[in-house]
Coordinates of C-alpha atoms in Angstrom, one line a residue:
M1 CA -104.9 34.6 -132.9
N2 CA -106.4 34.0 -136.3
S3 CA -105.0 30.7 -137.6
N4 CA -104.9 32.2 -141.1
V5 CA -102.4 34.9 -140.1
I6 CA -98.8 34.1 -141.2
P7 CA -96.2 34.7 -138.4
A8 CA -93.3 37.1 -139.2
Q9 CA -90.7 34.4 -139.0
A10 CA -92.3 32.6 -142.0
L11 CA -92.0 35.6 -144.2
T12 CA -88.4 35.1 -145.2
P13 CA -86.2 32.0 -145.5
Q14 CA -84.3 30.9 -142.5
F15 CA -80.7 29.6 -143.0
T16 CA -78.6 27.9 -140.4
L17 CA -74.9 28.7 -140.9
A18 CA -71.8 27.4 -139.2
T19 CA -70.2 30.0 -136.9
E20 CA -67.0 29.9 -139.0
H21 CA -67.3 28.6 -142.6
T22 CA -64.3 28.1 -144.8
F23 CA -65.0 28.6 -148.4
I24 CA -63.6 25.9 -150.6
A25 CA -63.5 26.7 -154.3
N26 CA -63.0 23.7 -156.6
A27 CA -64.4 22.2 -159.8
S28 CA -66.9 19.9 -158.1
A29 CA -68.3 22.8 -156.1
N30 CA -68.7 24.9 -159.3
L31 CA -70.8 22.1 -160.8
L32 CA -73.2 22.0 -157.8
A33 CA -76.5 20.4 -158.7
Q34 CA -75.4 19.8 -162.3
E35 CA -75.5 16.0 -162.1
R36 CA -77.3 15.6 -165.5
C37 CA -74.7 17.7 -167.3
C38 CA -71.8 15.9 -165.5
D39 CA -73.2 12.5 -166.5
A40 CA -73.6 13.5 -170.1
F41 CA -70.1 14.9 -170.2
T42 CA -68.7 11.6 -168.7
L43 CA -70.5 9.7 -171.4
L44 CA -69.1 12.1 -174.0
S45 CA -65.6 11.0 -173.0
E46 CA -66.3 7.3 -173.0
T47 CA -68.3 6.9 -176.2
D48 CA -67.4 7.1 -179.9
N49 CA -69.1 9.4 -182.4
Q50 CA -71.4 10.9 -179.8
H51 CA -71.3 14.6 -179.2
M52 CA -73.0 16.8 -176.6
F53 CA -75.3 19.8 -176.3
I54 CA -75.2 21.9 -173.1
A55 CA -78.6 23.6 -172.5
E56 CA -77.8 26.6 -170.4
Y57 CA -79.9 29.1 -168.4
F58 CA -80.0 32.8 -168.1
G59 CA -77.3 34.0 -165.8
C60 CA -75.0 31.0 -166.4
N61 CA -71.3 31.6 -166.3
R62 CA -70.2 29.6 -169.3
K63 CA -66.5 30.0 -168.7
R64 CA -66.7 28.5 -165.2
I65 CA -68.9 25.7 -166.2
I66 CA -66.6 24.7 -169.1
E67 CA -63.4 24.9 -167.1
S68 CA -65.0 22.9 -164.2
L69 CA -66.3 20.1 -166.6
I70 CA -62.8 19.8 -168.1
E71 CA -61.1 19.7 -164.7
A72 CA -63.5 17.3 -163.0
H73 CA -64.5 15.0 -165.9
G74 CA -62.1 15.5 -168.8
V75 CA -60.3 12.6 -170.3
F76 CA -57.1 13.3 -172.3
K77 CA -55.2 10.8 -174.3
E78 CA -51.8 11.7 -175.9
H79 CA -52.9 11.2 -179.5
V80 CA -50.9 12.4 -182.5
L81 CA -52.0 12.6 -186.1
Q82 CA -49.4 11.0 -188.4
L83 CA -49.1 9.1 -191.7
D84 CA -49.1 5.3 -191.5
E85 CA -47.2 2.9 -193.8
H86 CA -49.8 3.5 -196.5
N87 CA -49.4 7.3 -196.2
S88 CA -52.9 7.6 -194.7
P89 CA -53.4 10.0 -191.8
V90 CA -54.4 8.2 -188.6
W91 CA -54.6 9.2 -184.9
Q92 CA -52.4 7.0 -182.8
Q93 CA -51.2 6.8 -179.2
A94 CA -47.6 6.7 -180.1
H95 CA -44.5 8.9 -180.3
P96 CA -44.5 11.3 -183.1
T97 CA -42.5 10.5 -186.2
K98 CA -41.2 12.6 -189.1
T99 CA -44.6 12.4 -190.7
L100 CA -46.4 14.1 -187.8
L101 CA -49.3 16.2 -188.9
A102 CA -50.9 17.4 -185.7
A103 CA -51.1 16.7 -181.9
K104 CA -53.5 17.3 -179.1
L105 CA -51.9 20.4 -177.7
H106 CA -55.0 21.8 -175.9
K107 CA -57.4 20.3 -173.5
F108 CA -60.2 22.4 -174.8
H109 CA -61.1 25.6 -176.6
Y110 CA -64.3 27.7 -176.7
L111 CA -65.4 29.3 -179.9
S112 CA -67.9 32.2 -180.0
G113 CA -68.4 35.4 -181.9
T114 CA -67.1 35.4 -185.4
I115 CA -66.2 31.8 -186.3
R116 CA -64.2 31.0 -189.4
K117 CA -63.8 27.8 -191.3
A118 CA -60.0 27.9 -190.7
D119 CA -60.7 27.9 -186.9
L120 CA -62.2 24.5 -187.3
V121 CA -60.2 22.7 -189.9
G122 CA -57.0 24.7 -190.1
R123 CA -55.1 26.0 -193.1
Y124 CA -53.0 24.5 -195.9
N125 CA -50.4 26.6 -197.8
V126 CA -50.1 25.3 -201.4
E127 CA -46.8 27.0 -202.0
T128 CA -45.0 25.6 -199.0
N129 CA -47.1 22.4 -198.5
E130 CA -47.4 23.5 -194.9
Y131 CA -50.4 22.4 -192.9
K132 CA -51.5 24.4 -189.9
P133 CA -53.9 22.4 -187.7
G134 CA -57.2 23.8 -186.7
L135 CA -59.0 23.3 -183.4
L136 CA -60.6 20.0 -184.5
A137 CA -57.1 18.6 -184.7
S138 CA -55.4 20.4 -181.8
C139 CA -58.1 20.1 -179.1
H140 CA -59.5 17.2 -177.1
Y141 CA -62.8 19.1 -176.5
L142 CA -64.2 21.9 -178.7
F143 CA -66.9 24.0 -177.1
I144 CA -68.9 26.1 -179.6
C145 CA -71.5 28.8 -179.0
A146 CA -74.6 27.5 -180.9
D147 CA -75.8 31.1 -181.7
S148 CA -72.5 32.0 -183.2
L149 CA -72.3 28.9 -185.3
W150 CA -75.9 29.2 -186.6
K151 CA -75.2 32.7 -187.7
R152 CA -72.8 31.2 -190.2
E153 CA -75.1 28.7 -191.9
T154 CA -72.3 27.4 -194.1
L155 CA -70.2 26.5 -191.1
W156 CA -73.2 24.8 -189.5
D157 CA -73.7 22.7 -192.6
L158 CA -69.9 22.0 -192.7
L159 CA -69.9 20.8 -189.1
L160 CA -72.8 18.4 -189.7
E161 CA -71.0 17.1 -192.9
I162 CA -67.8 16.5 -190.9
L163 CA -69.7 14.6 -188.3
D164 CA -71.5 12.5 -191.0
K165 CA -68.2 11.6 -192.7
Q166 CA -66.0 11.6 -189.6
R167 CA -63.4 13.2 -191.8
Y168 CA -62.8 16.7 -193.2
Q169 CA -61.0 18.4 -196.1
V170 CA -58.7 21.3 -195.3
H171 CA -57.8 21.9 -199.0
S172 CA -58.5 20.2 -202.3
R173 CA -54.8 19.5 -202.7
F174 CA -54.4 18.1 -199.2
I175 CA -55.5 14.7 -197.9
E176 CA -58.7 14.2 -195.9
L177 CA -58.1 14.1 -192.2
P178 CA -59.9 11.9 -189.7
L179 CA -62.0 13.5 -186.9
N180 CA -60.8 12.9 -183.4
C181 CA -62.4 15.7 -181.3
K182 CA -65.4 15.9 -179.0
I183 CA -67.8 18.6 -180.0
V184 CA -69.9 20.4 -177.4
L185 CA -72.5 23.0 -178.5
I186 CA -73.8 25.5 -175.9
G187 CA -77.2 27.1 -176.3
S188 CA -80.7 27.0 -175.0
S189 CA -83.1 24.1 -174.5
H190 CA -85.3 25.7 -177.2
Q191 CA -82.5 25.6 -179.7
Y192 CA -81.8 22.0 -178.9
G193 CA -85.4 21.1 -179.5
S194 CA -85.6 23.0 -182.7
C195 CA -82.5 21.3 -184.1
W196 CA -83.7 17.9 -182.9
L197 CA -86.9 18.3 -184.9
G198 CA -85.5 20.4 -187.8
E199 CA -82.1 18.7 -188.6
P200 CA -82.4 15.0 -189.5
S201 CA -78.7 14.3 -188.7
F202 CA -78.6 16.4 -185.5
S203 CA -80.1 13.7 -183.3
R204 CA -77.6 11.2 -184.6
H205 CA -74.6 13.3 -183.7
F206 CA -75.8 15.1 -180.5
P207 CA -77.6 12.5 -178.5
L208 CA -76.1 13.7 -175.2
L209 CA -78.0 16.5 -173.7
G210 CA -76.6 18.2 -170.6
E211 CA -79.3 20.5 -169.3
L212 CA -78.0 22.9 -166.6
V213 CA -80.3 23.7 -163.7
N214 CA -80.5 27.3 -162.4
E215 CA -81.1 26.6 -158.8
V216 CA -80.2 24.3 -155.9
D217 CA -82.8 22.4 -153.9
L218 CA -81.8 22.5 -150.2
A219 CA -83.6 19.2 -149.7
E220 CA -80.8 17.6 -151.9
H221 CA -77.8 19.8 -151.2
S222 CA -76.7 21.6 -148.0
I223 CA -76.0 25.2 -147.3
S224 CA -72.3 24.3 -147.0
N225 CA -72.3 22.9 -150.5
Y226 CA -73.8 26.2 -151.8
C227 CA -71.3 28.3 -149.9
D228 CA -68.6 26.2 -151.6
W229 CA -70.2 27.1 -154.9
L230 CA -70.2 30.8 -153.9
A231 CA -66.5 30.4 -153.1
G232 CA -65.8 30.0 -156.8
I233 CA -67.3 33.5 -157.4
L234 CA -65.5 35.0 -154.4
T235 CA -62.2 33.5 -155.4
E236 CA -62.4 34.6 -159.0
Q237 CA -63.3 38.2 -157.9
Q238 CA -60.8 38.1 -155.0
L239 CA -63.5 39.0 -152.5
Q240 CA -64.4 38.0 -148.9
L241 CA -67.8 38.1 -147.1
E242 CA -68.6 38.9 -143.5
N243 CA -70.9 36.4 -141.9
D244 CA -73.8 38.9 -141.7
A245 CA -73.3 39.7 -145.4
L246 CA -73.4 36.0 -146.2
S247 CA -76.8 35.6 -144.6
L248 CA -78.1 38.5 -146.6
L249 CA -76.6 37.2 -149.8
L250 CA -78.3 33.8 -149.2
R251 CA -81.6 35.6 -148.9
F252 CA -80.9 37.5 -152.1
C253 CA -80.1 34.2 -153.9
S254 CA -83.3 32.6 -152.5
K255 CA -85.3 35.5 -153.9
L256 CA -83.7 35.0 -157.3
A257 CA -84.9 31.4 -157.1
D258 CA -88.3 32.5 -155.8
H259 CA -88.4 29.8 -153.2
Q260 CA -87.5 29.5 -149.5
M261 CA -85.9 26.1 -150.0
R262 CA -84.0 26.8 -153.2
L263 CA -81.0 29.0 -154.0
S264 CA -80.2 30.5 -157.3
L265 CA -77.2 29.4 -159.5
M266 CA -77.5 32.6 -161.7
A267 CA -73.8 33.3 -161.3
T268 CA -73.6 36.5 -163.4
N269 CA -76.3 38.2 -161.3
I270 CA -74.5 37.4 -158.1
E271 CA -71.1 38.4 -159.6
H272 CA -72.5 41.8 -160.6
L273 CA -74.1 42.4 -157.2
L274 CA -70.8 41.6 -155.4
A275 CA -68.7 43.7 -157.7
Q276 CA -71.1 46.6 -157.0
A277 CA -70.9 46.0 -153.3
K278 CA -67.1 46.1 -153.5
A279 CA -67.3 49.4 -155.3
Y280 CA -69.8 50.9 -152.9
G281 CA -67.8 49.7 -149.8
R282 CA -64.4 50.4 -151.4
S283 CA -63.1 47.2 -150.0
S284 CA -62.7 43.6 -151.1
L285 CA -64.3 42.6 -147.7
I286 CA -68.0 42.8 -148.4
T287 CA -69.8 44.0 -145.3
L288 CA -73.6 43.8 -144.5
N289 CA -74.0 47.6 -145.0
A290 CA -72.2 47.5 -148.4
L291 CA -74.3 44.6 -149.6
T292 CA -77.6 46.1 -148.3
H293 CA -76.7 49.3 -150.0
S294 CA -75.9 47.5 -153.2
I295 CA -79.2 45.7 -153.3
A296 CA -81.1 48.9 -152.5
K297 CA -79.4 50.7 -155.3
L298 CA -79.9 47.8 -157.7
N299 CA -83.6 48.1 -157.2
Q300 CA -83.5 51.9 -157.4
R301 CA -81.8 51.8 -160.8
H302 CA -84.6 49.7 -162.3
N303 CA -87.7 51.0 -160.6
A304 CA -88.5 54.1 -162.6
S305 CA -91.8 52.7 -163.9
E306 CA -92.7 51.6 -160.4
R307 CA -92.1 55.1 -159.1
L308 CA -94.4 56.5 -161.8
S309 CA -97.1 54.0 -160.8
E310 CA -96.8 55.0 -157.1
Q311 CA -97.2 58.7 -158.1
N312 CA -100.4 57.9 -159.8
F313 CA -101.8 56.4 -156.6
D314 CA -100.4 59.2 -154.4
D315 CA -101.9 61.9 -156.6
L316 CA -105.2 60.1 -156.5
F317 CA -105.2 59.7 -160.3
I318 CA -106.1 56.1 -159.5
N319 CA -108.9 55.6 -157.1
L320 CA -108.0 52.7 -154.7
P321 CA -109.2 53.0 -151.1
T322 CA -107.3 51.3 -148.3
Q323 CA -109.9 51.9 -145.6
D324 CA -113.6 51.7 -144.9
E325 CA -116.0 49.1 -146.4
V326 CA -117.6 48.9 -149.8
V327 CA -120.1 46.5 -151.4
G328 CA -119.0 44.8 -154.6
Q329 CA -115.4 46.2 -154.5
I330 CA -112.1 44.6 -153.6
N331 CA -108.4 45.4 -153.9
G332 CA -106.8 42.9 -156.2
L333 CA -103.0 42.5 -156.8
T334 CA -101.2 42.4 -160.1
V335 CA -97.6 42.2 -161.2
V336 CA -96.1 44.5 -163.9
E337 CA -93.1 42.7 -165.5
N338 CA -90.4 44.4 -167.5
A339 CA -87.5 42.7 -169.1
E340 CA -85.3 42.8 -166.0
F341 CA -87.6 44.1 -163.2
S342 CA -91.0 43.4 -161.9
Y343 CA -93.1 45.1 -159.2
G344 CA -96.5 44.7 -157.7
E345 CA -99.4 47.1 -158.4
P346 CA -102.8 47.0 -156.6
A347 CA -105.9 47.1 -158.7
R348 CA -109.5 48.0 -157.8
I349 CA -111.9 45.3 -158.9
T350 CA -115.7 45.9 -158.9
A351 CA -118.7 43.8 -159.5
S352 CA -122.4 44.6 -160.2
V353 CA -125.3 42.2 -160.4
H354 CA -128.8 42.4 -161.8
Y355 CA -131.6 40.1 -163.0
G356 CA -130.6 38.1 -166.0
D357 CA -129.9 34.7 -167.5
G358 CA -127.0 33.6 -165.4
E359 CA -124.0 35.1 -167.3
V360 CA -121.0 36.3 -165.3
A361 CA -119.5 38.8 -167.8
D362 CA -115.9 39.7 -168.0
I363 CA -115.7 43.3 -169.1
E364 CA -111.9 43.0 -169.7
R365 CA -112.6 40.2 -172.2
K366 CA -115.4 41.9 -173.9
S367 CA -113.3 45.0 -174.4
E368 CA -110.4 42.8 -175.7
L369 CA -108.2 43.8 -172.7
G370 CA -108.3 40.3 -171.1
G371 CA -106.0 37.5 -172.1
N372 CA -107.0 33.8 -172.6
I373 CA -105.8 32.7 -169.2
H374 CA -107.8 35.5 -167.5
A375 CA -110.8 34.4 -169.5
K376 CA -110.3 30.8 -168.3
G377 CA -110.1 32.0 -164.7
M378 CA -113.5 33.8 -165.1
M379 CA -115.1 30.7 -166.5
I380 CA -113.8 28.7 -163.6
L381 CA -115.2 31.4 -161.2
S382 CA -118.6 31.0 -162.9
A383 CA -118.4 27.2 -162.6
C384 CA -117.5 27.5 -158.9
L385 CA -120.5 29.8 -158.3
Y386 CA -122.9 27.4 -160.1
R387 CA -121.5 24.5 -158.1
I388 CA -122.4 26.1 -154.8
F389 CA -125.7 27.9 -155.7
G390 CA -126.9 26.4 -158.9
K391 CA -127.3 22.7 -158.2
D392 CA -131.1 22.7 -158.2
A393 CA -132.0 25.6 -160.5
P394 CA -130.5 28.0 -162.9
L395 CA -129.2 31.4 -161.5
H396 CA -131.3 34.3 -162.5
L397 CA -128.7 37.0 -162.4
N398 CA -126.2 38.7 -164.6
A399 CA -123.0 40.0 -163.2
N400 CA -120.3 42.3 -164.6
I401 CA -116.8 42.2 -163.2
V402 CA -114.1 44.7 -164.2
F403 CA -110.6 46.0 -163.3
E404 CA -111.3 49.7 -162.8
Q405 CA -108.9 52.2 -164.4
S406 CA -107.1 49.5 -166.3
Y407 CA -106.0 50.5 -169.8
Q408 CA -103.7 47.6 -170.8
E409 CA -104.2 43.9 -171.3
I410 CA -104.7 41.8 -168.2
D411 CA -103.9 38.1 -168.2
G412 CA -103.5 35.3 -165.7
D413 CA -105.9 33.7 -163.3
S414 CA -104.4 35.1 -160.1
A415 CA -107.3 37.6 -159.7
S416 CA -110.0 34.9 -159.7
L417 CA -110.1 34.7 -155.9
A418 CA -110.5 38.4 -155.5
E419 CA -113.2 38.5 -158.3
Y420 CA -115.1 35.7 -156.6
C421 CA -115.1 37.5 -153.3
C422 CA -116.2 40.7 -155.0
L423 CA -119.0 39.0 -156.8
I424 CA -120.2 37.3 -153.5
S425 CA -120.2 40.8 -151.8
A426 CA -122.3 42.3 -154.7
I427 CA -124.9 39.5 -154.5
A428 CA -125.1 39.4 -150.7
E429 CA -124.9 43.2 -150.5
K430 CA -122.3 42.6 -147.8
P431 CA -119.4 45.2 -147.8
I432 CA -115.7 44.2 -148.1
N433 CA -113.0 45.6 -145.9
Q434 CA -110.9 47.8 -148.2
S435 CA -107.9 47.6 -145.9
L436 CA -107.3 44.1 -147.3
A437 CA -106.2 43.0 -150.7
A438 CA -106.4 39.5 -152.1
T439 CA -104.7 37.3 -154.7
G440 CA -105.0 33.7 -155.7
A441 CA -106.4 31.4 -158.4
I442 CA -109.3 29.1 -157.7
D443 CA -110.5 25.8 -159.1
Q444 CA -114.1 24.6 -159.6
F445 CA -114.2 23.2 -156.1
G446 CA -113.3 26.4 -154.4
N447 CA -109.7 25.5 -153.6
V448 CA -107.3 28.4 -153.6
Q449 CA -104.2 27.7 -155.8
A450 CA -100.7 29.2 -156.1
I451 CA -100.0 32.3 -158.1
G452 CA -96.8 34.0 -159.4
G453 CA -95.1 37.1 -158.1
V454 CA -96.4 36.8 -154.6
N455 CA -93.6 38.8 -153.0
E456 CA -94.0 41.7 -155.5
K457 CA -97.8 41.7 -155.0
I458 CA -97.5 41.9 -151.2
E459 CA -94.8 44.5 -151.2
G460 CA -96.7 46.6 -153.8
F461 CA -99.8 46.8 -151.5
F462 CA -97.7 47.3 -148.4
K463 CA -95.8 50.3 -149.9
L464 CA -99.1 51.9 -150.8
C465 CA -100.5 51.4 -147.2
K466 CA -97.2 52.6 -145.7
R467 CA -97.2 55.8 -147.7
R468 CA -100.8 56.4 -146.5
G469 CA -100.0 55.4 -143.0
L470 CA -100.2 51.9 -141.5
T471 CA -103.2 51.4 -139.2
G472 CA -102.8 47.8 -138.1
N473 CA -105.9 46.8 -140.0
Q474 CA -104.3 46.5 -143.4
G475 CA -103.1 43.2 -144.9
V476 CA -103.0 40.8 -147.8
I477 CA -104.7 37.4 -148.4
I478 CA -102.5 34.9 -150.3
P479 CA -102.8 31.2 -151.2
C480 CA -101.4 28.8 -148.5
S481 CA -99.4 27.1 -151.3
N482 CA -97.4 30.3 -151.8
M483 CA -96.0 30.4 -148.3
Q484 CA -92.8 28.6 -149.5
Q485 CA -92.2 31.5 -151.9
L486 CA -92.3 34.2 -149.3
N487 CA -89.1 36.3 -149.2
L488 CA -90.2 39.8 -148.2
H489 CA -88.4 43.1 -147.6
Q490 CA -87.4 43.8 -144.0
D491 CA -89.8 46.7 -143.8
V492 CA -92.7 44.3 -144.4
I493 CA -91.4 41.8 -141.8
D494 CA -90.9 44.6 -139.2
A495 CA -94.5 45.9 -139.8
V496 CA -95.9 42.4 -139.4
T497 CA -93.8 41.9 -136.2
E498 CA -95.2 45.1 -134.8
G499 CA -98.8 44.2 -135.7
L500 CA -99.1 47.0 -138.2
F501 CA -99.7 44.8 -141.2
S502 CA -101.0 41.2 -141.6
I503 CA -100.6 38.5 -144.2
Y504 CA -103.2 35.8 -144.3
Q505 CA -103.0 32.4 -146.0
V506 CA -106.1 30.6 -147.2
K507 CA -106.7 27.2 -148.7
H508 CA -110.4 27.6 -149.7
I509 CA -112.5 30.5 -150.9
D510 CA -114.7 30.2 -147.8
E511 CA -111.8 31.3 -145.6
A512 CA -111.2 34.3 -147.8
V513 CA -114.7 35.6 -147.8
E514 CA -114.9 35.2 -144.0
I515 CA -111.8 37.3 -143.5
L516 CA -112.9 40.0 -146.0
M517 CA -116.6 40.3 -144.8
Q518 CA -116.3 39.2 -141.2
L519 CA -119.2 36.8 -141.5
P520 CA -119.2 32.9 -141.5
A521 CA -119.6 31.5 -145.0
G522 CA -122.0 28.9 -143.8
T523 CA -122.4 25.2 -144.4
A524 CA -125.2 23.8 -146.6
D525 CA -127.6 21.2 -145.1
E526 CA -128.8 18.1 -146.8
D527 CA -131.3 20.2 -148.8
N528 CA -128.4 22.5 -150.0
Q529 CA -129.8 25.3 -147.8
F530 CA -127.4 27.6 -146.0
P531 CA -128.2 29.2 -142.6
D532 CA -130.1 32.5 -143.0
E533 CA -127.5 34.6 -141.1
S534 CA -124.5 33.2 -142.9
L535 CA -122.9 34.9 -145.9
Y536 CA -123.9 32.2 -148.3
G537 CA -127.4 32.3 -146.8
L538 CA -127.6 36.0 -147.7
V539 CA -126.4 35.1 -151.2
Q540 CA -128.9 32.3 -151.5
S541 CA -131.7 34.6 -150.4
R542 CA -130.8 37.2 -152.9
L543 CA -130.6 34.7 -155.7
E544 CA -134.0 33.3 -154.8
S545 CA -135.5 36.8 -154.8
L546 CA -134.1 37.4 -158.2
A547 CA -135.6 34.1 -159.4
G548 CA -139.0 34.9 -157.7
Y549 CA -138.8 31.8 -155.5
Q550 CA -139.3 33.5 -152.2
E551 CA -142.9 33.4 -150.8
E552 CA -144.7 36.7 -151.1
E553 CA -145.2 38.4 -147.8
A554 CA -148.8 37.9 -146.4
S555 CA -151.0 41.0 -146.3
L556 CA -152.1 42.6 -143.0
F557 CA -155.7 41.2 -143.3
A558 CA -154.3 37.7 -144.0
R559 CA -152.0 37.9 -141.0
L560 CA -154.9 39.0 -138.7
L561 CA -157.1 36.2 -139.9
D562 CA -154.3 33.7 -139.2
K563 CA -153.8 35.2 -135.8
F564 CA -157.4 35.0 -134.6
K565 CA -158.6 31.8 -136.4
F566 CA -160.2 29.1 -134.3
S567 CA -159.8 25.5 -134.6
S568 CA -163.0 23.5 -135.2

């Protein structure tokens, strides 16, 4: 068996679950892997005049995070705001007197949407001399949505002013009140960075950053810990999971994290999926069939652009062969990303070579359809080619490489492996097996490096091959370093198991060209010469002929003289 072939069991994450697992929902489980945020929140409770910023991630359930932080790490002192003997308002841990102004009635409150000044500082009625405390006075912890606050610039300035003075004015006819509340802003890491640099006083008042992570590393936390985190979602939605459905849900969460050893904490995505599975199955007990159907329908609702792309291939509007052999042509793999959905789309890459001054031209770049990262990948490809074949003399060829039938911008360096193999094929005039597709980035030393969207790319080429009929010769070449991201659809796994489709992993460009062209790449000797019958030997021979270095073939008369000459 080819050592580059990836076995079927490595194509999806493998989770070991207890036969019977009891879900335990609690605040600590809801804060799984959020050690940084918990540490910052603990410091918030134990320090004076230091407030906190929670940097969340997409798919975070704010409500559950806030409630869990309060339950697990909140500190609540029975403070009351009253007038002292000098008629000055002070916060004290004492029994209220007749001069009571406010008391800590709420553990926390969360403000979002339309925020008013009165929500923060309260109201004062001049006619009745009645003061109604705001949230700064009645809450131990006040959580505020950063976006909502920044939409009201005057309130943002007011909050910073309050934090500067540690006091605030409810009304011009009412005394200033001392601040005794912990402020927690919730927003993005980008917002925190912008405020840190743009607001001089922000760094003084919000030194505590609690950055939430969006995934669990199974090297640090167990599957049981993660199941307890899932219990918070199940308990809130009053759902139960069958064991088989739990295994599928774990694979779904692993796919969200894009890693076999990590599981996603994007709670809202999981909540939506389970709610849809409940609706499809018409039961609060989520079965494997209901969850499988829910995942399939989730993809179907978002794959309209993918179906249009597939039709273009099926109607042969896009020319991309998946059989036979062609010189200077290879199937590359791309990912099309929408806001909420991404899918793989094969792309035909071609290369042509001719005598020239050594330029490897990127037609995408010249036509302004190639991004900067793609241009960088092409430069690395050229450097790699020169490292192997241009050590002793300049290369006397020009090459043109292009994504055929591509009419939008292409960026990224994940096609550089395929482009390199295509260029080698064109120079050596050795055909490439069109049943295979390749993806991977390369460095100047020929090492194949990881790329993004590996699952989408594999599945995109597999779907095309399946629609045309699986032959057993089709497959995909990926970087070895992407194996830990593999989380493929069951159809792909079944096809690999049955020997109808293959996935190869490579660490170096030499392995890729050998798989694609079924010829040893060859190893250079001390004079940097490759064996004549090797692939690189053919490349070297072609390059030498373009440069005019090869010895001219002797004439018939010269060969006869050489044959019959006598030694003296």
